[in-house]
Coordinates of C-alpha atoms in Angstrom, one line a residue:
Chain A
X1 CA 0.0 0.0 0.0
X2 CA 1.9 2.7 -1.4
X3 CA -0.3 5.9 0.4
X4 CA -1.9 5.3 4.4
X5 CA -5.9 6.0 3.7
X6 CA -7.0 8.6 6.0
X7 CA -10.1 8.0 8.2
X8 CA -12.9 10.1 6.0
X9 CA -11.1 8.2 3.3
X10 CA -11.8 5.1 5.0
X11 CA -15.4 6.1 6.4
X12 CA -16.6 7.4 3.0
X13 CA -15.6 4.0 1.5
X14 CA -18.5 2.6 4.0
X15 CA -22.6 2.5 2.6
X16 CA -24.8 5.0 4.9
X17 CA -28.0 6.0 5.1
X18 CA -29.0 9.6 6.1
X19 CA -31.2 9.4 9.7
X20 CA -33.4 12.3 10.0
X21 CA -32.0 13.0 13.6
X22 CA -28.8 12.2 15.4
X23 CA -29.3 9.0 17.1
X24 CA -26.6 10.3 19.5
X25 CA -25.9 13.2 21.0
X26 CA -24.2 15.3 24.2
X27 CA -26.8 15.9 27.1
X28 CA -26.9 19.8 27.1
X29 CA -24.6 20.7 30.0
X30 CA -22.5 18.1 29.6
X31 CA -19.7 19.3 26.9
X32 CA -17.2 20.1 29.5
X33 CA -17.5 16.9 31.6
X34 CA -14.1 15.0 31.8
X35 CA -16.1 11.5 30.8
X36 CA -17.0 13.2 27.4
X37 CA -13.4 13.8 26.4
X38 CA -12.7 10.0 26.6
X39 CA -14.9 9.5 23.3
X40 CA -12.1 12.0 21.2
X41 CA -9.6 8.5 22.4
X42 CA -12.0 5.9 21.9
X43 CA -14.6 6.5 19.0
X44 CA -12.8 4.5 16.2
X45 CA -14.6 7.3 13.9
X46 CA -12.9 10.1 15.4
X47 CA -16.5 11.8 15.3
X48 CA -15.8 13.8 18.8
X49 CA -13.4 16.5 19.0
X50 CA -12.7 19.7 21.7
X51 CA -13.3 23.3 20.4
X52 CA -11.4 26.3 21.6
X53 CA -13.6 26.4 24.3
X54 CA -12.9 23.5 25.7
X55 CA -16.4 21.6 24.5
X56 CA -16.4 18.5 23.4
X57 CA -18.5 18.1 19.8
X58 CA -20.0 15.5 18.3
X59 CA -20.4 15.0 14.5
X60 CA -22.4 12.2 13.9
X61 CA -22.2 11.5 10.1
X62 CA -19.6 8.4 9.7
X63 CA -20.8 6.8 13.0
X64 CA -20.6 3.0 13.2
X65 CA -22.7 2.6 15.4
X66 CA -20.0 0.6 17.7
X67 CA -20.9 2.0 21.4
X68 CA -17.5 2.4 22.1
X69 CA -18.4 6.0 23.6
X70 CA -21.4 4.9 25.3
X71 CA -19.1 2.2 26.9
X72 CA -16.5 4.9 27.9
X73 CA -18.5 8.5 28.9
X74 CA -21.2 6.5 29.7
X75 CA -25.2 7.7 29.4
X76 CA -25.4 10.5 31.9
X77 CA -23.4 12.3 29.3
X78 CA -24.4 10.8 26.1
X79 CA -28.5 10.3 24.9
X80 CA -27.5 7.3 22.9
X81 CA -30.1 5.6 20.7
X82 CA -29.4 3.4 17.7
X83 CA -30.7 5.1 14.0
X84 CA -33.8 4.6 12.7
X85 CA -35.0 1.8 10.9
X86 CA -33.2 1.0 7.9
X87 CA -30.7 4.3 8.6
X88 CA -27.1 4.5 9.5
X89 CA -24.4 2.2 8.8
X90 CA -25.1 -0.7 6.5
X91 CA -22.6 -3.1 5.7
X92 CA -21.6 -4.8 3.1
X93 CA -18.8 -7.3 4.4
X94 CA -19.0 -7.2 8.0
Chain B
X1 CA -53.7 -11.0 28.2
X2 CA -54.1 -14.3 27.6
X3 CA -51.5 -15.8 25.5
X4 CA -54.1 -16.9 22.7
X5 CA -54.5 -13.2 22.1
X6 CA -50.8 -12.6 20.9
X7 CA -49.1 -11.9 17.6
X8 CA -46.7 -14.3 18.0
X9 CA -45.5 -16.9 20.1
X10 CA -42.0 -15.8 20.1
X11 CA -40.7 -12.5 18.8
X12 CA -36.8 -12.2 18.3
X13 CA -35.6 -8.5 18.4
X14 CA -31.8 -8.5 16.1
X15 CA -31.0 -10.7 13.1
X16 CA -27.7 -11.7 13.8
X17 CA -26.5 -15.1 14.9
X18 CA -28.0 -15.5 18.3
X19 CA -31.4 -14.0 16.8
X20 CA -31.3 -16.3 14.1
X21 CA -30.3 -18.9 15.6
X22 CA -33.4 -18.7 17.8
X23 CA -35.4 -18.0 15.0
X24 CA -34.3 -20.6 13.0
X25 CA -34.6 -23.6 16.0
X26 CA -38.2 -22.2 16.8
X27 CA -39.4 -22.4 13.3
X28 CA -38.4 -25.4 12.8
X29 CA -40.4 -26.6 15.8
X30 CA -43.4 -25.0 14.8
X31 CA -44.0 -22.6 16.5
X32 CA -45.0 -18.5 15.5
X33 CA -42.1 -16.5 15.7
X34 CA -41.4 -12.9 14.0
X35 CA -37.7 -11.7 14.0
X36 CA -37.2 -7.9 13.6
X37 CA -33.4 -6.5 12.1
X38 CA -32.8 -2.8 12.8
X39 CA -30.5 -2.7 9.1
X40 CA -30.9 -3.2 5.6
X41 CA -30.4 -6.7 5.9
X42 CA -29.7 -9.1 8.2
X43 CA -25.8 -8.8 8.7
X44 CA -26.2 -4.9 8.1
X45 CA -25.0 -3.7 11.6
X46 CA -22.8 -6.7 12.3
X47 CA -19.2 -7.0 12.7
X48 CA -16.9 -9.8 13.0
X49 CA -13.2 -9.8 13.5
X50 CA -13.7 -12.7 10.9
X51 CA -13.4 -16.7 11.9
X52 CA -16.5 -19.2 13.8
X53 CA -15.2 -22.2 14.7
X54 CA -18.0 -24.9 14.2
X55 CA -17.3 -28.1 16.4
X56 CA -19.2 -26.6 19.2
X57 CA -22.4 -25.9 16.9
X58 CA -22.5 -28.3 14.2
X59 CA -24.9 -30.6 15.6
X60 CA -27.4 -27.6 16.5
X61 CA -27.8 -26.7 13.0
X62 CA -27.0 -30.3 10.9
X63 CA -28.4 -28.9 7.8
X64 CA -26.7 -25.1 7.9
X65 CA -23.3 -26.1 7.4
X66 CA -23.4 -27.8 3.7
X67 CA -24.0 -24.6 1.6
X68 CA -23.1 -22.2 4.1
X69 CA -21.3 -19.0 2.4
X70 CA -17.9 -19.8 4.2
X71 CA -14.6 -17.8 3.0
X72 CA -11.9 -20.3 4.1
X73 CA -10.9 -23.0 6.3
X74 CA -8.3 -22.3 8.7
X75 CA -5.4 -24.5 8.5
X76 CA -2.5 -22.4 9.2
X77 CA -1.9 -20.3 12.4
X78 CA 0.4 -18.1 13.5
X79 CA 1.2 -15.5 16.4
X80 CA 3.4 -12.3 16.5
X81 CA 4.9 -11.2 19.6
X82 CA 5.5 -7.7 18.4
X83 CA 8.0 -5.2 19.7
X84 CA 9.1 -1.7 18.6
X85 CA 11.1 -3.1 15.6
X86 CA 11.4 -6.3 15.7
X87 CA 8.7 -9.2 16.3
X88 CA 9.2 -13.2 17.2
X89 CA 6.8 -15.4 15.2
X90 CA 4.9 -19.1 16.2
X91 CA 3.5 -20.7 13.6
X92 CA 1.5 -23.7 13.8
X93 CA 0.4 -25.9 10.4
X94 CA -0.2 -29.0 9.2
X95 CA -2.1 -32.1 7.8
X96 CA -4.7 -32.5 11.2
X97 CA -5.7 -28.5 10.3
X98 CA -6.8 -29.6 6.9
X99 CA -8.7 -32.3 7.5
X100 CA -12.8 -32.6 6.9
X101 CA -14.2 -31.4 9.0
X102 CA -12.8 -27.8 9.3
X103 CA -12.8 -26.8 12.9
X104 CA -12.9 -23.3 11.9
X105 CA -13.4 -20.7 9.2
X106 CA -13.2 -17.2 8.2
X107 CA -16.3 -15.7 7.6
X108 CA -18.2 -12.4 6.6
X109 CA -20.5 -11.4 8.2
X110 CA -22.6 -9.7 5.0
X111 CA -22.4 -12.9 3.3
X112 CA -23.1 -15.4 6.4
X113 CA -25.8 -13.9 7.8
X114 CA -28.1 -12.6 5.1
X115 CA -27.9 -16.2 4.0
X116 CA -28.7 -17.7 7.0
X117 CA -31.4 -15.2 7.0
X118 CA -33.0 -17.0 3.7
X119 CA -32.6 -20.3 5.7
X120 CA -34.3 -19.1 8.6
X121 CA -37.6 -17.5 6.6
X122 CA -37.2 -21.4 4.9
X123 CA -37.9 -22.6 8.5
X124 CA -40.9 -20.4 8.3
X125 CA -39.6 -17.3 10.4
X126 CA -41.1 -13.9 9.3
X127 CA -38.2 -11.3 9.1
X128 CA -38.6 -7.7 8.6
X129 CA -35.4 -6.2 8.6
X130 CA -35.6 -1.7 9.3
X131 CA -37.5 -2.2 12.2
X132 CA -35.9 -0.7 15.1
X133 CA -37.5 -2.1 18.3
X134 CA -38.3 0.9 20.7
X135 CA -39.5 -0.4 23.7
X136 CA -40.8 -3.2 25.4
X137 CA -44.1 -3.7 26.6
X138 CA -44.5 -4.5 30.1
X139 CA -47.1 -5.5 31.9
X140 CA -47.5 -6.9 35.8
X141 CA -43.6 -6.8 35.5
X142 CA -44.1 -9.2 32.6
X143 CA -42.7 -8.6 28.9
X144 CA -46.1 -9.4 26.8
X145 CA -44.0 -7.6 23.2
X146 CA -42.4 -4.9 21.9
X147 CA -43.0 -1.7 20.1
X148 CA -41.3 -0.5 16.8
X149 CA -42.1 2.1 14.4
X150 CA -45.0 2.9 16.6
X151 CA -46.7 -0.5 16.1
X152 CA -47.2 -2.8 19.1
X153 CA -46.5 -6.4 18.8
X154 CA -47.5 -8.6 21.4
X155 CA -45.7 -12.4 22.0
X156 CA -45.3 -14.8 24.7
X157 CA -41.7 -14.8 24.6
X158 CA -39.2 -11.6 23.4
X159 CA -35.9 -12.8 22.8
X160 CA -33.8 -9.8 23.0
X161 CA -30.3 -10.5 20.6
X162 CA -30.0 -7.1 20.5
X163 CA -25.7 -7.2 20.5
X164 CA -23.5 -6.2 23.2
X165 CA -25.3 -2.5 24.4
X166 CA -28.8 -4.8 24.4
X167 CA -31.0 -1.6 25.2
X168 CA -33.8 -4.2 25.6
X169 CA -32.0 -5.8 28.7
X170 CA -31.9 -2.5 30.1
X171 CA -35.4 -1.7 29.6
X172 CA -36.4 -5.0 31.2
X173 CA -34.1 -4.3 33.7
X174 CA -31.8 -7.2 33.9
X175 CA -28.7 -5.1 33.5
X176 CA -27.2 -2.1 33.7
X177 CA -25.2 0.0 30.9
X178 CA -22.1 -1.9 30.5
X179 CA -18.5 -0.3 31.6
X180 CA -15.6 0.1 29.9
X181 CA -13.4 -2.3 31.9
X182 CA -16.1 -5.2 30.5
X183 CA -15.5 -4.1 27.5
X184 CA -13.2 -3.7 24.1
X185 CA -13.8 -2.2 20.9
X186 CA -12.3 -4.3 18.0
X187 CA -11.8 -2.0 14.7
X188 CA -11.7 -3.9 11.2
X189 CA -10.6 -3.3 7.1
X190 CA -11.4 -5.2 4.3
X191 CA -8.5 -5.0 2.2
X192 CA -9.7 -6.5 -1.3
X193 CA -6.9 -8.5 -3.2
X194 CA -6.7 -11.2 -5.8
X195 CA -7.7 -14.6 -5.2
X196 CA -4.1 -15.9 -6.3
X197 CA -2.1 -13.3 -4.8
X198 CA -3.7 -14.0 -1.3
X199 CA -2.9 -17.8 -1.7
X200 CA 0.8 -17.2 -3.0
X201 CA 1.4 -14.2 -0.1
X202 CA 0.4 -16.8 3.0
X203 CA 1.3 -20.2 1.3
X204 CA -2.4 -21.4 0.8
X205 CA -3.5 -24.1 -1.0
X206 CA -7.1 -23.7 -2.8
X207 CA -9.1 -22.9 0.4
X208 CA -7.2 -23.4 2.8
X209 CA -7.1 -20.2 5.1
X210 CA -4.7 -18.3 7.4
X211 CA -5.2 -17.3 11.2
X212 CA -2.7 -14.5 12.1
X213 CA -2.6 -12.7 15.7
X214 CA -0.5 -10.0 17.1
X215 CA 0.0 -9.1 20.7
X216 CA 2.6 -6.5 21.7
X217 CA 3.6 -2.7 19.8
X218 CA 0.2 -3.1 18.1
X219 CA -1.8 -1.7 21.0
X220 CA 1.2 0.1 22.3
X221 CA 1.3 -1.6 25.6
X222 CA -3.0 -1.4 25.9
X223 CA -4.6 -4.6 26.2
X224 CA -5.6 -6.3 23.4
X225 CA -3.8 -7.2 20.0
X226 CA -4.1 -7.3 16.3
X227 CA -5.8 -9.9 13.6
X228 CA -5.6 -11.1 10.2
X229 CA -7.9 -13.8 8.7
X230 CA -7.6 -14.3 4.8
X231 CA -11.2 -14.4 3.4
X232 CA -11.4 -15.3 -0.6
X233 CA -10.2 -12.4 -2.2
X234 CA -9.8 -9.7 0.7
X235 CA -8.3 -9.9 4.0
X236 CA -10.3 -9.0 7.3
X237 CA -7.5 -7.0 8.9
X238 CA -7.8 -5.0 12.5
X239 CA -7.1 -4.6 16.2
X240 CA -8.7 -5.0 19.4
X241 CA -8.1 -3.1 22.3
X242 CA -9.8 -2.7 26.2
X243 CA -11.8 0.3 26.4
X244 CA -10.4 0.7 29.8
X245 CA -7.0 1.2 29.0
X246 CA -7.4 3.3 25.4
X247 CA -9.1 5.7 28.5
X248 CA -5.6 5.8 30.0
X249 CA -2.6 7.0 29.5
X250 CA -0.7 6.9 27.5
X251 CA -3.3 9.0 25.3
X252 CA -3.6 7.6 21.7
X253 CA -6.7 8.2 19.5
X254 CA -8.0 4.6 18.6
X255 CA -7.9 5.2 14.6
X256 CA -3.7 5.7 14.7
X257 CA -3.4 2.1 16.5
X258 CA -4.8 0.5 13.5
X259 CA -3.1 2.6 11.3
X260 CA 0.5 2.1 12.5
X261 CA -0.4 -1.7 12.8
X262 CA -1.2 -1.3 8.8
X263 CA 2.4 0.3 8.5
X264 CA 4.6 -1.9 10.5
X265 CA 6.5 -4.1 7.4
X266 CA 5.4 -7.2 8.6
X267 CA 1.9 -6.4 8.1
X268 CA 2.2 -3.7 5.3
X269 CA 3.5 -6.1 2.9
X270 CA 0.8 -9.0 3.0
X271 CA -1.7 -6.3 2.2
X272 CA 0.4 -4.5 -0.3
X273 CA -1.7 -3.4 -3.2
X274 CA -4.9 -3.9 -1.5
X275 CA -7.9 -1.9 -1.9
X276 CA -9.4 -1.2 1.3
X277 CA -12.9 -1.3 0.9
X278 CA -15.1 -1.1 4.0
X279 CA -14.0 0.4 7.6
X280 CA -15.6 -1.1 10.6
X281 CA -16.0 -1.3 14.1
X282 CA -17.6 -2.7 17.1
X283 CA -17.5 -2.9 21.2
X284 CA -17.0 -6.4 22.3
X285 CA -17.8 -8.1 25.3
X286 CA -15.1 -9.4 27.1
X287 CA -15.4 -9.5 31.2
X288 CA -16.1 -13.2 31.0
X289 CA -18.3 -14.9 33.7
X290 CA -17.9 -12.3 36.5
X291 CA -19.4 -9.8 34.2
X292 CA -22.9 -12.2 33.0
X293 CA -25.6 -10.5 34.5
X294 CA -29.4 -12.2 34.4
X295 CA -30.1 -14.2 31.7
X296 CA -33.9 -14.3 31.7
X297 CA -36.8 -12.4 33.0
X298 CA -40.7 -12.5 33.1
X299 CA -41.4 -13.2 29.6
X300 CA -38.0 -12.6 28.4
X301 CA -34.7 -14.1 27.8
X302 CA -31.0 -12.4 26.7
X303 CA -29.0 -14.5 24.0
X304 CA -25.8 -13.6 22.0
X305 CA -23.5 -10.4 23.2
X306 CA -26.7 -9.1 24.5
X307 CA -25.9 -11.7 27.3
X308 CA -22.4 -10.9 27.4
X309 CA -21.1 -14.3 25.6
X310 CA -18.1 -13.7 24.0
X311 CA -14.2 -14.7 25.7
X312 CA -10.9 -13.2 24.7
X313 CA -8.4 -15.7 26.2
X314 CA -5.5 -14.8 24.3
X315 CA -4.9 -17.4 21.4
X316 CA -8.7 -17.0 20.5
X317 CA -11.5 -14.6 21.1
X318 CA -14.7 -16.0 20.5
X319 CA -18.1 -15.1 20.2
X320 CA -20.0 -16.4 17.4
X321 CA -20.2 -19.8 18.4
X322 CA -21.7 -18.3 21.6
X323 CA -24.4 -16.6 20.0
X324 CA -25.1 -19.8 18.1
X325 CA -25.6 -21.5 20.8
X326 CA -27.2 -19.5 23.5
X327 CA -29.8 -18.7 20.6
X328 CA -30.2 -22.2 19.8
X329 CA -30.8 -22.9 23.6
X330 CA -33.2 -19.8 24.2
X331 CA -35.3 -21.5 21.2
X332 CA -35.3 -24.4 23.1
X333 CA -36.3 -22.8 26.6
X334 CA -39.3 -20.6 24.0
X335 CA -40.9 -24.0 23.2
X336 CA -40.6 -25.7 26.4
X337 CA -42.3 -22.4 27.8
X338 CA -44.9 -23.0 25.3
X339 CA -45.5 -26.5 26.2
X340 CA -45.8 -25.6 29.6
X341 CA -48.2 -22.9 28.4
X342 CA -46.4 -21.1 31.1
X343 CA -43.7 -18.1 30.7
X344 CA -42.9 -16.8 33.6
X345 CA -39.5 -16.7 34.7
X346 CA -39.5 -19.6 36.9
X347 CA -40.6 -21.5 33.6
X348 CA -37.9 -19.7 31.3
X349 CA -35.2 -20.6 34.1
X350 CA -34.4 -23.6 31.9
X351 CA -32.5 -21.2 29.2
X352 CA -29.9 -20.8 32.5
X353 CA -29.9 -24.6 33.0
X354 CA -29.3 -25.7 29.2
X355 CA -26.8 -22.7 28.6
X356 CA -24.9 -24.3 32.1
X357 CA -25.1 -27.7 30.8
X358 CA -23.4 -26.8 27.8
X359 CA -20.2 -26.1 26.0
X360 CA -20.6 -22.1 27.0
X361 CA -21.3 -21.6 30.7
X362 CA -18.5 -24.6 31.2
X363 CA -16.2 -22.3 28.8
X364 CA -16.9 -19.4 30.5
X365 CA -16.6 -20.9 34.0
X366 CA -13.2 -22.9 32.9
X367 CA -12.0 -19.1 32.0
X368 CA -13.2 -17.0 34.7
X369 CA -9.8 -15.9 35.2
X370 CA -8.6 -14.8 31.9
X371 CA -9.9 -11.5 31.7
X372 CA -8.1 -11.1 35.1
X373 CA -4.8 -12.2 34.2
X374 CA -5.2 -11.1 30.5
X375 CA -5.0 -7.2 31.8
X376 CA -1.8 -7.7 33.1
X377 CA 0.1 -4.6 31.1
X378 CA 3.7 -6.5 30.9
X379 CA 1.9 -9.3 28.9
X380 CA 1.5 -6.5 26.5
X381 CA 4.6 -4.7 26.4
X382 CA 7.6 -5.4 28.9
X383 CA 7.5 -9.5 27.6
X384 CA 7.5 -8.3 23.7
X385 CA 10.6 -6.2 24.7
X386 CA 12.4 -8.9 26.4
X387 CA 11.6 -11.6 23.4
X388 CA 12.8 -9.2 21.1
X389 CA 16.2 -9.1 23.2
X390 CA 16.8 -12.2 22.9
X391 CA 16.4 -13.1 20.0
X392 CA 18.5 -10.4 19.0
X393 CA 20.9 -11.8 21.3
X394 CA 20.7 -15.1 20.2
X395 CA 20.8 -14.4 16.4
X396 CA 23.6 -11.5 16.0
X397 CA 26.8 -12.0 15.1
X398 CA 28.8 -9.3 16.4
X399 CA 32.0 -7.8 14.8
X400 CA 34.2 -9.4 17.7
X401 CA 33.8 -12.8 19.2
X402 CA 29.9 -13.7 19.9
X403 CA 28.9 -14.6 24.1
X404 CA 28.0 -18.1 25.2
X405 CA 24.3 -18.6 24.5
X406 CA 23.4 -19.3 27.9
X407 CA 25.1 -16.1 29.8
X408 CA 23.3 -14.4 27.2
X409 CA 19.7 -15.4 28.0
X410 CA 20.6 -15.8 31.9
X411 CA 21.7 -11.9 31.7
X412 CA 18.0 -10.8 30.9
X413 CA 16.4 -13.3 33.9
X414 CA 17.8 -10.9 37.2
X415 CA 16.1 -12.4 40.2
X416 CA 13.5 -9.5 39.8
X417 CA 12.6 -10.2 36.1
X418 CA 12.7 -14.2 37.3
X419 CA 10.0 -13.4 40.1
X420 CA 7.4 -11.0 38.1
X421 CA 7.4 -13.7 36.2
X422 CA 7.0 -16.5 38.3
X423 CA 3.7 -14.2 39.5
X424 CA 2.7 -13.1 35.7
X425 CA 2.9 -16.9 34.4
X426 CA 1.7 -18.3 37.7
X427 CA -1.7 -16.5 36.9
X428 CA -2.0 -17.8 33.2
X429 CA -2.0 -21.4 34.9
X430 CA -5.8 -20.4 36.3
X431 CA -6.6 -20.2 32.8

């Protein structure tokens, strides 16, 4: 492999399906809490970052779906929910 | 509610294995059961890190395996203990790891269970797959169905095989959110490559697979390691690490593990001009039997990594067979319930009984300890360092004259070294 694929490379190689709302998201409040900046380590998306502020943010297009950050910030930080029927992540190989 | 009033007799909520499997044994036993797939398709929202062994399962399904869409057989093994720049290799191959009948192969996931899907709807199971389930319904403390897509379906038994975060188990209140120290995350490529190059690259003769692990540099010390399984023409390639430690210091963004992993030239030149073509991942269960809560409820049972069965001991980490099973044996606690026209939880009790009668409460009893002695960081880092040592030792020629081979090795076992590992191997022996 001549050329390391970056991770939207890699993501946008994946088959989605557009969910009318994000089936996960940060419990207003809760952007500063220290158990939220575990999911900018652990989400194998990289879909959570800090801002200048020192919020974390969450960008849910590319998840997959894994629970690794429910797992890790745990759900008094996180409202996590699955996508809606027939939405999100579909894959092809598995 | 009387029971004659419901939908079904059994509804299974998640078309993967477990959920199938269910679905599948209850059909065939005639009874009602309707088995609802968040995805596409069942397989959709399922990842494997690739290989099912079939010796504990074959005689649950006798007429699966035939036709089943298998990638390859495993018959060659081998395991990297991996250091900075350097790694020591095992491999293990032969005549008894080709011979019918395969203990294990690689498999996808896509493939495997959207066929198996067909099979089960032969059987007689309705599927309909985009149909998130919601909620339960509960009544009296009892589970009498579920609600999705703001229908309510009613059934004697729900099944919940709704993977390792099982919201449904939650909801009925037989477990709490799981934590990270029962838990890794496994990450996954499929590197696409031609038939004949993958069989000239690892030495394989028609089907024959390969099994590769890698303990060590790969998770930089974390627990967990790195895999390879060669599938027909792509290569399931990733890494599993414990949540618990990736939360740890040191920091390192999950993504970059499997990315230097791709890098390092042992790897990066069996996958060398591959074509990555999907990116996955997934949380694993892996606390073993401390961490398996309740099993059942009132109307209610838990099957597949919704009831925590999957084991990481090292050498293997397993979970399909698991799912298999415990959905094979929740179908047959479903229709003894219905015989008993009774399914309460003192009737469904028998799901704990078959499950400890078999192959996976005695593997998960038999291994309590691993996950214990498995988080032991020096497995993961300070013994790949001192491997690579000596065999560096062992194998160099220096410019002047080379040291006896025994000072050599003896020089790396102080009485410290000697004792931590007396303690560190002295645990593996529980295993």
């Amino acid at each position: 492999m001549s050329e390391q694929l970056g991770l939207k490379a890699k993501l946008g190689l994946d088959v989605f399906k557009h969910d009318k709302e994000p089936h996960i998201s940060i419990i207003p409040g809760m952007e500063k809490d220290s158990r939220l900046k575990k999911a900018i380590l652990v989400c194998p998306a990289g879909l959570y970052c800090e801002n200048a502020q020192g919020e974390v943010e969450l960008t849910i297009d590319g998840c997959l779906e894994c629970g690794t950050c429910r797992v890790a910030c745990g759900v008094e930080v996180l409202k996590w929910n699955y996508p809606n029927s027939g939405c999100g992540v579909q894959f092809r190989f598995g | 509610m009387s029971q004659t009033d419901k939908d079904f007799d059994v509804i299974v909520v998640g078309g993967g294995l477990s959920g199938l499997a269910a679905a599948y044994t209850i059909a065939e036993a005639g009874l009602e059961v309707l088995l609802l797939e968040r995805g596409d398709y069942s397989g959709a929202k399922n990842v494997t890190g690739g290989r099912l062994y079939l010796n504990p399962v074959r005689e649950m399904f006798p007429d699966l395996w035939g036709k089943a869409p298998m990638e390859r057989f495993i018959a060659h093994e081998e395991l990297s203990i991996m250091d900075k720049e350097r790694s020591l290799t095992i491999r293990y191959d032969g005549a008894e790891l080709a011979l019918e009948p395969y203990q294990s192969y690689s498999i996808l996931r896509g493939k495997f269970d959207r066929w198996f899907a067909k099979q089960a709807e032969k059987k007689g199971v309705s599927i309909v797959c985009k149909s998130r389930v919601d909620d339960l319904i509960i009544e009296n403390g009892k589970v009498e169905g579920v609600r999705a897509g703001g229908e309510e379906l009613t059934a004697n038994v729900v099944i919940a095989c709704d993977g390792v975060l099982s919201l449904l188990a939650e909801k009925a209140g037989l477990r709490k959110p799981g934590i990270a120290k029962d838990h890794a995350v496994g990450l996954k490529e499929i590197i696409e490559l031609d038939r004949n190059i993958i069989e000239d690259r690892f030495n394989l003769e028609g089907n024959e697979g390969a099994a590769r692990l890698y303990m060590g540099e790969v998770t930089q010390g974390k627990f967990g390691g790195g895999f390879l399984y060669t599938n027909k023409e792509s290569i399931s390639l990733g890494i599993v690490v414990g949540i618990k430690d990736l939360m740890e210091e040191p920091a390192v963004q999950v993504p970059d593990l499997l990315d230097a992993f791709k890098l390092r030239p042992e790897v990066a030149r069996l996958i060398k001009g591959g074509q990555t073509s999907e990116y996955s991942a997934h949380v694993i269960p892996e606390g073993g039997y401390k961490s398996i809560g309740k099993l059942y409820g009132e109307g209610i049972l838990l099957a597949g990594d919704a009831a925590g069965f999957s084991m990481n001991i090292g050498l293997t980490v397993r979970g399909m067979e698991y799912a298999l099973a415990s959905g094979y044996y929740a179908a047959q606690a479903s229709i003894k319930a219905n015989k008993a026209d009774n399914y309460g939880a003192e009737s469904l009790a028998v799901y704990e009984k078959l499950l400890n009668d078999s192959f996976v409460m005695e593997d998960f009893k038999n291994f309590k300890e691993a996950p214990h002695v498995m988080e032991n960081p020096r497995f993961f880092q300070r013994y790949p360092q001192l491997v690579g040592d000596v065999m560096k030792d062992l194998y160099e020629i220096p410019a002047g004259p080379k040291a006896k081979l025994y000072p050599t090795i003896k020089k790396y076992m102080t009485f410290r070294e000697m004792w931590g590992m007396f303690t560190d191997f002295g645990g593996v022996r529980k295993i």
